[in-house]
PDB file of C-alpha atoms in Angstrom:
ATOM      1  CA  UNK B   1     131.167  28.299 182.856  1.00  0.00           C
ATOM      2  CA  UNK B   2     133.751  27.762 180.851  1.00  0.00           C
ATOM      3  CA  UNK B   3     136.171  29.760 182.421  1.00  0.00           C
ATOM      4  CA  UNK B   4     135.521  27.401 185.788  1.00  0.00           C
ATOM      5  CA  UNK B   5     135.169  24.251 183.610  1.00  0.00           C
ATOM      6  CA  UNK B   6     138.782  24.383 181.800  1.00  0.00           C
ATOM      7  CA  UNK B   7     141.616  25.342 183.166  1.00  0.00           C
ATOM      8  CA  UNK B   8     143.456  28.849 183.482  1.00  0.00           C
ATOM      9  CA  UNK B   9     146.257  28.024 180.309  1.00  0.00           C
ATOM     10  CA  UNK B  10     143.015  26.683 177.704  1.00  0.00           C
ATOM     11  CA  UNK B  11     142.530  28.428 174.980  1.00  0.00           C
ATOM     12  CA  UNK B  12     138.028  29.064 174.626  1.00  0.00           C
ATOM     13  CA  UNK B  13     137.380  28.478 171.084  1.00  0.00           C
ATOM     14  CA  UNK B  14     133.715  28.964 169.427  1.00  0.00           C
ATOM     15  CA  UNK B  15     132.878  27.827 165.892  1.00  0.00           C
ATOM     16  CA  UNK B  16     130.211  29.860 165.714  1.00  0.00           C
ATOM     17  CA  UNK B  17     129.516  30.876 162.537  1.00  0.00           C
ATOM     18  CA  UNK B  18     127.386  34.123 163.361  1.00  0.00           C
ATOM     19  CA  UNK B  19     128.656  36.095 166.762  1.00  0.00           C
ATOM     20  CA  UNK B  20     131.911  37.789 166.345  1.00  0.00           C
ATOM     21  CA  UNK B  21     134.663  37.394 168.666  1.00  0.00           C
ATOM     22  CA  UNK B  22     135.186  40.027 170.038  1.00  0.00           C
ATOM     23  CA  UNK B  23     131.282  39.566 171.841  1.00  0.00           C
ATOM     24  CA  UNK B  24     131.663  36.322 172.241  1.00  0.00           C
ATOM     25  CA  UNK B  25     134.780  36.602 174.363  1.00  0.00           C
ATOM     26  CA  UNK B  26     133.680  39.726 176.900  1.00  0.00           C
ATOM     27  CA  UNK B  27     131.970  36.535 178.826  1.00  0.00           C
ATOM     28  CA  UNK B  28     134.973  35.528 180.142  1.00  0.00           C
ATOM     29  CA  UNK B  29     138.026  35.659 182.548  1.00  0.00           C
ATOM     30  CA  UNK B  30     140.547  35.088 179.976  1.00  0.00           C
ATOM     31  CA  UNK B  31     139.632  37.613 176.264  1.00  0.00           C
ATOM     32  CA  UNK B  32     143.190  37.313 175.310  1.00  0.00           C
ATOM     33  CA  UNK B  33     143.273  33.017 175.233  1.00  0.00           C
ATOM     34  CA  UNK B  34     139.830  33.152 173.129  1.00  0.00           C
ATOM     35  CA  UNK B  35     139.565  32.617 168.911  1.00  0.00           C
ATOM     36  CA  UNK B  36     136.887  31.866 166.109  1.00  0.00           C
ATOM     37  CA  UNK B  37     138.249  28.514 164.569  1.00  0.00           C
ATOM     38  CA  UNK B  38     135.086  27.810 161.518  1.00  0.00           C
ATOM     39  CA  UNK B  39     135.218  24.799 159.929  1.00  0.00           C
ATOM     40  CA  UNK B  40     132.576  24.713 156.695  1.00  0.00           C
ATOM     41  CA  UNK B  41     130.109  22.211 156.269  1.00  0.00           C
ATOM     42  CA  UNK B  42     130.179  18.960 155.713  1.00  0.00           C
ATOM     43  CA  UNK B  43     132.910  19.592 158.650  1.00  0.00           C
ATOM     44  CA  UNK B  44     133.330  15.788 158.686  1.00  0.00           C
ATOM     45  CA  UNK B  45     135.166  16.023 155.031  1.00  0.00           C
ATOM     46  CA  UNK B  46     136.061  19.837 154.236  1.00  0.00           C
ATOM     47  CA  UNK B  47     139.405  21.012 155.473  1.00  0.00           C
ATOM     48  CA  UNK B  48     138.902  24.335 155.825  1.00  0.00           C
ATOM     49  CA  UNK B  49     139.265  26.440 159.347  1.00  0.00           C
ATOM     50  CA  UNK B  50     139.005  29.827 159.092  1.00  0.00           C
ATOM     51  CA  UNK B  51     140.359  31.630 162.322  1.00  0.00           C
ATOM     52  CA  UNK B  52     139.495  34.726 164.023  1.00  0.00           C
ATOM     53  CA  UNK B  53     140.516  36.343 167.022  1.00  0.00           C
ATOM     54  CA  UNK B  54     138.083  39.661 168.606  1.00  0.00           C
ATOM     55  CA  UNK B  55     139.433  43.257 170.055  1.00  0.00           C
ATOM     56  CA  UNK B  56     141.897  40.925 172.865  1.00  0.00           C
ATOM     57  CA  UNK B  57     142.739  38.103 171.463  1.00  0.00           C
ATOM     58  CA  UNK B  58     146.712  37.795 171.815  1.00  0.00           C
ATOM     59  CA  UNK B  59     148.693  36.570 168.606  1.00  0.00           C
ATOM     60  CA  UNK B  60     149.934  33.880 170.487  1.00  0.00           C
ATOM     61  CA  UNK B  61     146.825  32.660 170.588  1.00  0.00           C
ATOM     62  CA  UNK B  62     145.956  33.214 167.003  1.00  0.00           C
ATOM     63  CA  UNK B  63     149.454  31.022 166.242  1.00  0.00           C
ATOM     64  CA  UNK B  64     148.378  28.081 168.481  1.00  0.00           C
ATOM     65  CA  UNK B  65     144.916  28.163 166.596  1.00  0.00           C
ATOM     66  CA  UNK B  66     146.840  27.696 163.801  1.00  0.00           C
ATOM     67  CA  UNK B  67     148.968  25.050 164.801  1.00  0.00           C
ATOM     68  CA  UNK B  68     147.201  23.121 165.879  1.00  0.00           C
ATOM     69  CA  UNK B  69     144.583  23.256 163.448  1.00  0.00           C
ATOM     70  CA  UNK B  70     147.780  22.265 160.969  1.00  0.00           C
ATOM     71  CA  UNK B  71     148.981  19.292 162.957  1.00  0.00           C
ATOM     72  CA  UNK B  72     144.952  18.308 163.135  1.00  0.00           C
ATOM     73  CA  UNK B  73     145.583  17.839 158.667  1.00  0.00           C
ATOM     74  CA  UNK B  74     143.228  21.330 158.449  1.00  0.00           C
ATOM     75  CA  UNK B  75     144.121  23.945 156.040  1.00  0.00           C
ATOM     76  CA  UNK B  76     143.615  27.167 158.270  1.00  0.00           C
ATOM     77  CA  UNK B  77     143.407  30.829 156.743  1.00  0.00           C
ATOM     78  CA  UNK B  78     143.817  33.348 158.949  1.00  0.00           C
ATOM     79  CA  UNK B  79     141.052  36.072 158.988  1.00  0.00           C
ATOM     80  CA  UNK B  80     143.524  39.666 159.814  1.00  0.00           C
ATOM     81  CA  UNK B  81     140.397  41.355 161.361  1.00  0.00           C
ATOM     82  CA  UNK B  82     137.169  40.923 162.442  1.00  0.00           C
ATOM     83  CA  UNK B  83     134.157  40.609 159.473  1.00  0.00           C
ATOM     84  CA  UNK B  84     130.153  39.612 159.770  1.00  0.00           C
ATOM     85  CA  UNK B  85     130.818  36.046 157.664  1.00  0.00           C
ATOM     86  CA  UNK B  86     134.118  35.412 157.735  1.00  0.00           C
ATOM     87  CA  UNK B  87     135.432  34.760 154.850  1.00  0.00           C
ATOM     88  CA  UNK B  88     133.382  31.520 153.041  1.00  0.00           C
ATOM     89  CA  UNK B  89     130.141  32.797 154.320  1.00  0.00           C
ATOM     90  CA  UNK B  90     130.798  36.201 152.784  1.00  0.00           C
ATOM     91  CA  UNK B  91     131.660  34.192 149.579  1.00  0.00           C
ATOM     92  CA  UNK B  92     128.415  31.869 149.864  1.00  0.00           C
ATOM     93  CA  UNK B  93     126.016  35.223 150.613  1.00  0.00           C
ATOM     94  CA  UNK B  94     127.235  36.482 147.439  1.00  0.00           C
ATOM     95  CA  UNK B  95     126.784  33.518 145.285  1.00  0.00           C
ATOM     96  CA  UNK B  96     123.261  33.021 147.397  1.00  0.00           C
ATOM     97  CA  UNK B  97     122.174  36.544 146.139  1.00  0.00           C
ATOM     98  CA  UNK B  98     122.941  35.895 142.345  1.00  0.00           C
ATOM     99  CA  UNK B  99     122.071  32.322 142.169  1.00  0.00           C
ATOM    100  CA  UNK B 100     118.386  33.266 143.261  1.00  0.00           C
ATOM    101  CA  UNK B 101     118.307  36.584 141.590  1.00  0.00           C
ATOM    102  CA  UNK B 102     118.915  34.464 138.453  1.00  0.00           C
ATOM    103  CA  UNK B 103     115.742  32.596 138.920  1.00  0.00           C
ATOM    104  CA  UNK B 104     114.023  34.849 140.569  1.00  0.00           C
ATOM    105  CA  UNK B 105     113.625  36.902 136.860  1.00  0.00           C
ATOM    106  CA  UNK B 106     113.757  33.721 134.912  1.00  0.00           C
ATOM    107  CA  UNK B 107     116.759  33.779 133.598  1.00  0.00           C
ATOM    108  CA  UNK B 108     117.417  30.067 134.183  1.00  0.00           C
ATOM    109  CA  UNK B 109     115.822  27.435 136.616  1.00  0.00           C
ATOM    110  CA  UNK B 110     117.248  26.120 140.301  1.00  0.00           C
ATOM    111  CA  UNK B 111     118.402  22.916 138.341  1.00  0.00           C
ATOM    112  CA  UNK B 112     120.897  25.340 135.713  1.00  0.00           C
ATOM    113  CA  UNK B 113     121.832  27.941 138.497  1.00  0.00           C
ATOM    114  CA  UNK B 114     123.294  24.178 140.020  1.00  0.00           C
ATOM    115  CA  UNK B 115     124.367  23.121 136.961  1.00  0.00           C
ATOM    116  CA  UNK B 116     126.391  26.460 135.924  1.00  0.00           C
ATOM    117  CA  UNK B 117     128.353  26.609 139.427  1.00  0.00           C
ATOM    118  CA  UNK B 118     129.094  22.588 139.459  1.00  0.00           C
ATOM    119  CA  UNK B 119     130.129  22.506 136.155  1.00  0.00           C
ATOM    120  CA  UNK B 120     131.326  25.423 135.333  1.00  0.00           C
ATOM    121  CA  UNK B 121     133.988  27.500 138.115  1.00  0.00           C
ATOM    122  CA  UNK B 122     133.064  24.420 140.411  1.00  0.00           C
ATOM    123  CA  UNK B 123     134.981  22.201 138.402  1.00  0.00           C
ATOM    124  CA  UNK B 124     137.933  25.128 138.313  1.00  0.00           C
ATOM    125  CA  UNK B 125     137.956  26.948 141.325  1.00  0.00           C
ATOM    126  CA  UNK B 126     139.098  23.595 143.740  1.00  0.00           C
ATOM    127  CA  UNK B 127     142.710  24.505 142.066  1.00  0.00           C
ATOM    128  CA  UNK B 128     142.716  28.087 141.672  1.00  0.00           C
ATOM    129  CA  UNK B 129     140.596  31.465 143.405  1.00  0.00           C
ATOM    130  CA  UNK B 130     139.297  34.574 142.742  1.00  0.00           C
ATOM    131  CA  UNK B 131     142.649  36.027 142.594  1.00  0.00           C
ATOM    132  CA  UNK B 132     144.856  33.130 140.674  1.00  0.00           C
ATOM    133  CA  UNK B 133     142.254  32.989 138.739  1.00  0.00           C
ATOM    134  CA  UNK B 134     141.940  36.654 137.227  1.00  0.00           C
ATOM    135  CA  UNK B 135     145.693  36.629 136.869  1.00  0.00           C
ATOM    136  CA  UNK B 136     145.677  33.721 134.297  1.00  0.00           C
ATOM    137  CA  UNK B 137     142.818  35.194 132.527  1.00  0.00           C
ATOM    138  CA  UNK B 138     143.770  38.245 132.634  1.00  0.00           C
ATOM    139  CA  UNK B 139     148.191  37.274 131.302  1.00  0.00           C
ATOM    140  CA  UNK B 140     149.279  38.918 135.005  1.00  0.00           C
ATOM    141  CA  UNK B 141     146.562  40.969 136.927  1.00  0.00           C
ATOM    142  CA  UNK B 142     147.343  44.273 135.530  1.00  0.00           C
ATOM    143  CA  UNK B 143     146.553  43.552 132.287  1.00  0.00           C
ATOM    144  CA  UNK B 144     143.411  42.331 134.080  1.00  0.00           C
ATOM    145  CA  UNK B 145     142.541  45.051 135.518  1.00  0.00           C
ATOM    146  CA  UNK B 146     143.365  47.217 132.711  1.00  0.00           C
ATOM    147  CA  UNK B 147     141.354  45.248 130.099  1.00  0.00           C
ATOM    148  CA  UNK B 148     138.614  43.013 132.136  1.00  0.00           C
ATOM    149  CA  UNK B 149     137.327  45.895 134.752  1.00  0.00           C
ATOM    150  CA  UNK B 150     135.354  47.408 132.513  1.00  0.00           C
ATOM    151  CA  UNK B 151     132.886  44.624 131.027  1.00  0.00           C
ATOM    152  CA  UNK B 152     133.103  43.200 135.258  1.00  0.00           C
ATOM    153  CA  UNK B 153     131.315  47.113 136.185  1.00  0.00           C
ATOM    154  CA  UNK B 154     128.454  46.543 133.740  1.00  0.00           C
ATOM    155  CA  UNK B 155     128.143  43.668 135.185  1.00  0.00           C
ATOM    156  CA  UNK B 156     128.206  43.959 138.580  1.00  0.00           C
ATOM    157  CA  UNK B 157     125.639  47.383 137.608  1.00  0.00           C
ATOM    158  CA  UNK B 158     123.262  45.246 136.806  1.00  0.00           C
ATOM    159  CA  UNK B 159     123.294  42.681 139.765  1.00  0.00           C
ATOM    160  CA  UNK B 160     121.132  42.994 142.606  1.00  0.00           C
ATOM    161  CA  UNK B 161     121.998  44.514 146.024  1.00  0.00           C
ATOM    162  CA  UNK B 162     119.143  43.401 148.803  1.00  0.00           C
ATOM    163  CA  UNK B 163     120.057  42.791 151.847  1.00  0.00           C
ATOM    164  CA  UNK B 164     116.514  40.714 152.627  1.00  0.00           C
ATOM    165  CA  UNK B 165     115.150  38.160 150.023  1.00  0.00           C
ATOM    166  CA  UNK B 166     112.095  39.419 148.584  1.00  0.00           C
ATOM    167  CA  UNK B 167     109.319  37.083 149.322  1.00  0.00           C
ATOM    168  CA  UNK B 168     108.969  37.257 145.801  1.00  0.00           C
ATOM    169  CA  UNK B 169     111.804  36.039 145.289  1.00  0.00           C
ATOM    170  CA  UNK B 170     111.522  33.126 147.965  1.00  0.00           C
ATOM    171  CA  UNK B 171     109.051  32.377 146.849  1.00  0.00           C
ATOM    172  CA  UNK B 172     110.484  31.540 143.171  1.00  0.00           C
ATOM    173  CA  UNK B 173     113.152  29.706 145.142  1.00  0.00           C
ATOM    174  CA  UNK B 174     111.437  26.945 146.809  1.00  0.00           C
ATOM    175  CA  UNK B 175     108.817  26.472 144.311  1.00  0.00           C
ATOM    176  CA  UNK B 176     112.245  26.108 141.593  1.00  0.00           C
ATOM    177  CA  UNK B 177     113.888  23.453 144.016  1.00  0.00           C
ATOM    178  CA  UNK B 178     111.143  21.455 144.529  1.00  0.00           C
ATOM    179  CA  UNK B 179     111.150  20.813 141.258  1.00  0.00           C
ATOM    180  CA  UNK B 180     114.995  19.944 140.696  1.00  0.00           C
ATOM    181  CA  UNK B 181     114.899  16.119 139.094  1.00  0.00           C
ATOM    182  CA  UNK B 182     117.723  15.166 142.645  1.00  0.00           C
ATOM    183  CA  UNK B 183     114.751  16.447 145.051  1.00  0.00           C
ATOM    184  CA  UNK B 184     112.179  14.999 143.529  1.00  0.00           C
ATOM    185  CA  UNK B 185     113.978  11.394 143.273  1.00  0.00           C
ATOM    186  CA  UNK B 186     115.516  11.305 146.483  1.00  0.00           C
ATOM    187  CA  UNK B 187     115.425  11.406 149.840  1.00  0.00           C
ATOM    188  CA  UNK B 188     117.281  14.083 152.207  1.00  0.00           C
ATOM    189  CA  UNK B 189     119.630  11.535 153.166  1.00  0.00           C
ATOM    190  CA  UNK B 190     120.266  10.215 150.211  1.00  0.00           C
ATOM    191  CA  UNK B 191     121.620  13.278 148.561  1.00  0.00           C
ATOM    192  CA  UNK B 192     123.686  13.427 151.586  1.00  0.00           C
ATOM    193  CA  UNK B 193     125.058  10.887 151.589  1.00  0.00           C
ATOM    194  CA  UNK B 194     125.636  11.193 147.822  1.00  0.00           C
ATOM    195  CA  UNK B 195     127.439  14.627 148.965  1.00  0.00           C
ATOM    196  CA  UNK B 196     129.656  12.978 151.119  1.00  0.00           C
ATOM    197  CA  UNK B 197     130.673  10.096 148.515  1.00  0.00           C
ATOM    198  CA  UNK B 198     131.826  12.895 145.514  1.00  0.00           C
ATOM    199  CA  UNK B 199     133.636  14.970 148.174  1.00  0.00           C
ATOM    200  CA  UNK B 200     135.098  11.405 149.745  1.00  0.00           C
ATOM    201  CA  UNK B 201     136.501  11.058 145.528  1.00  0.00           C
ATOM    202  CA  UNK B 202     137.305  14.307 144.582  1.00  0.00           C
ATOM    203  CA  UNK B 203     139.848  15.357 147.784  1.00  0.00           C
ATOM    204  CA  UNK B 204     141.488  12.015 147.306  1.00  0.00           C
ATOM    205  CA  UNK B 205     141.922  13.186 143.427  1.00  0.00           C
ATOM    206  CA  UNK B 206     142.684  16.968 144.811  1.00  0.00           C
ATOM    207  CA  UNK B 207     145.465  14.713 147.385  1.00  0.00           C
ATOM    208  CA  UNK B 208     147.204  12.936 144.804  1.00  0.00           C
ATOM    209  CA  UNK B 209     147.685  15.607 143.229  1.00  0.00           C
TER     210      UNK B 209
END
């Protein structure tokens, strides 16, 4: 249907967060002009977009999608190869598993887990990402690897590796989230509006810097 609706020179872009482009482009007659352009929620505020090609996507298509997103005022990142979840959702998957496990094991409440993220690394990470952070923390990336690898190994060895949320953990998570003050005191729509207002203010500060 897309082949019929769009002219031959048009690039077909998908925002799918689950399907890989290699699978999607098999359904078209122009696989070389198919590309993934994946935004981050809420898409009307977050500037980042992930760009990825499939096995048959041309370099010209990737470059065109990248440049077009930049002209729209977005901040594109280019994946060198396909991977389920791309970049952002893989970050979120790893973070969510650990957050669920902390609640499941009774280490902290859902409210305090969220607070630790938002008022800890969440404040720092809009400025520096994981690689720049460890470069700064270690006074250089080589020194970080030399001095901190063992402590990170100890943490990783104590972290969960399940790939499906255990039913008992899911029940605890649901109960813990419903106990959060913000959820008990506001509607879903009110929370979304508050989130968007905070994002607008944060983006203004980042752009001024």
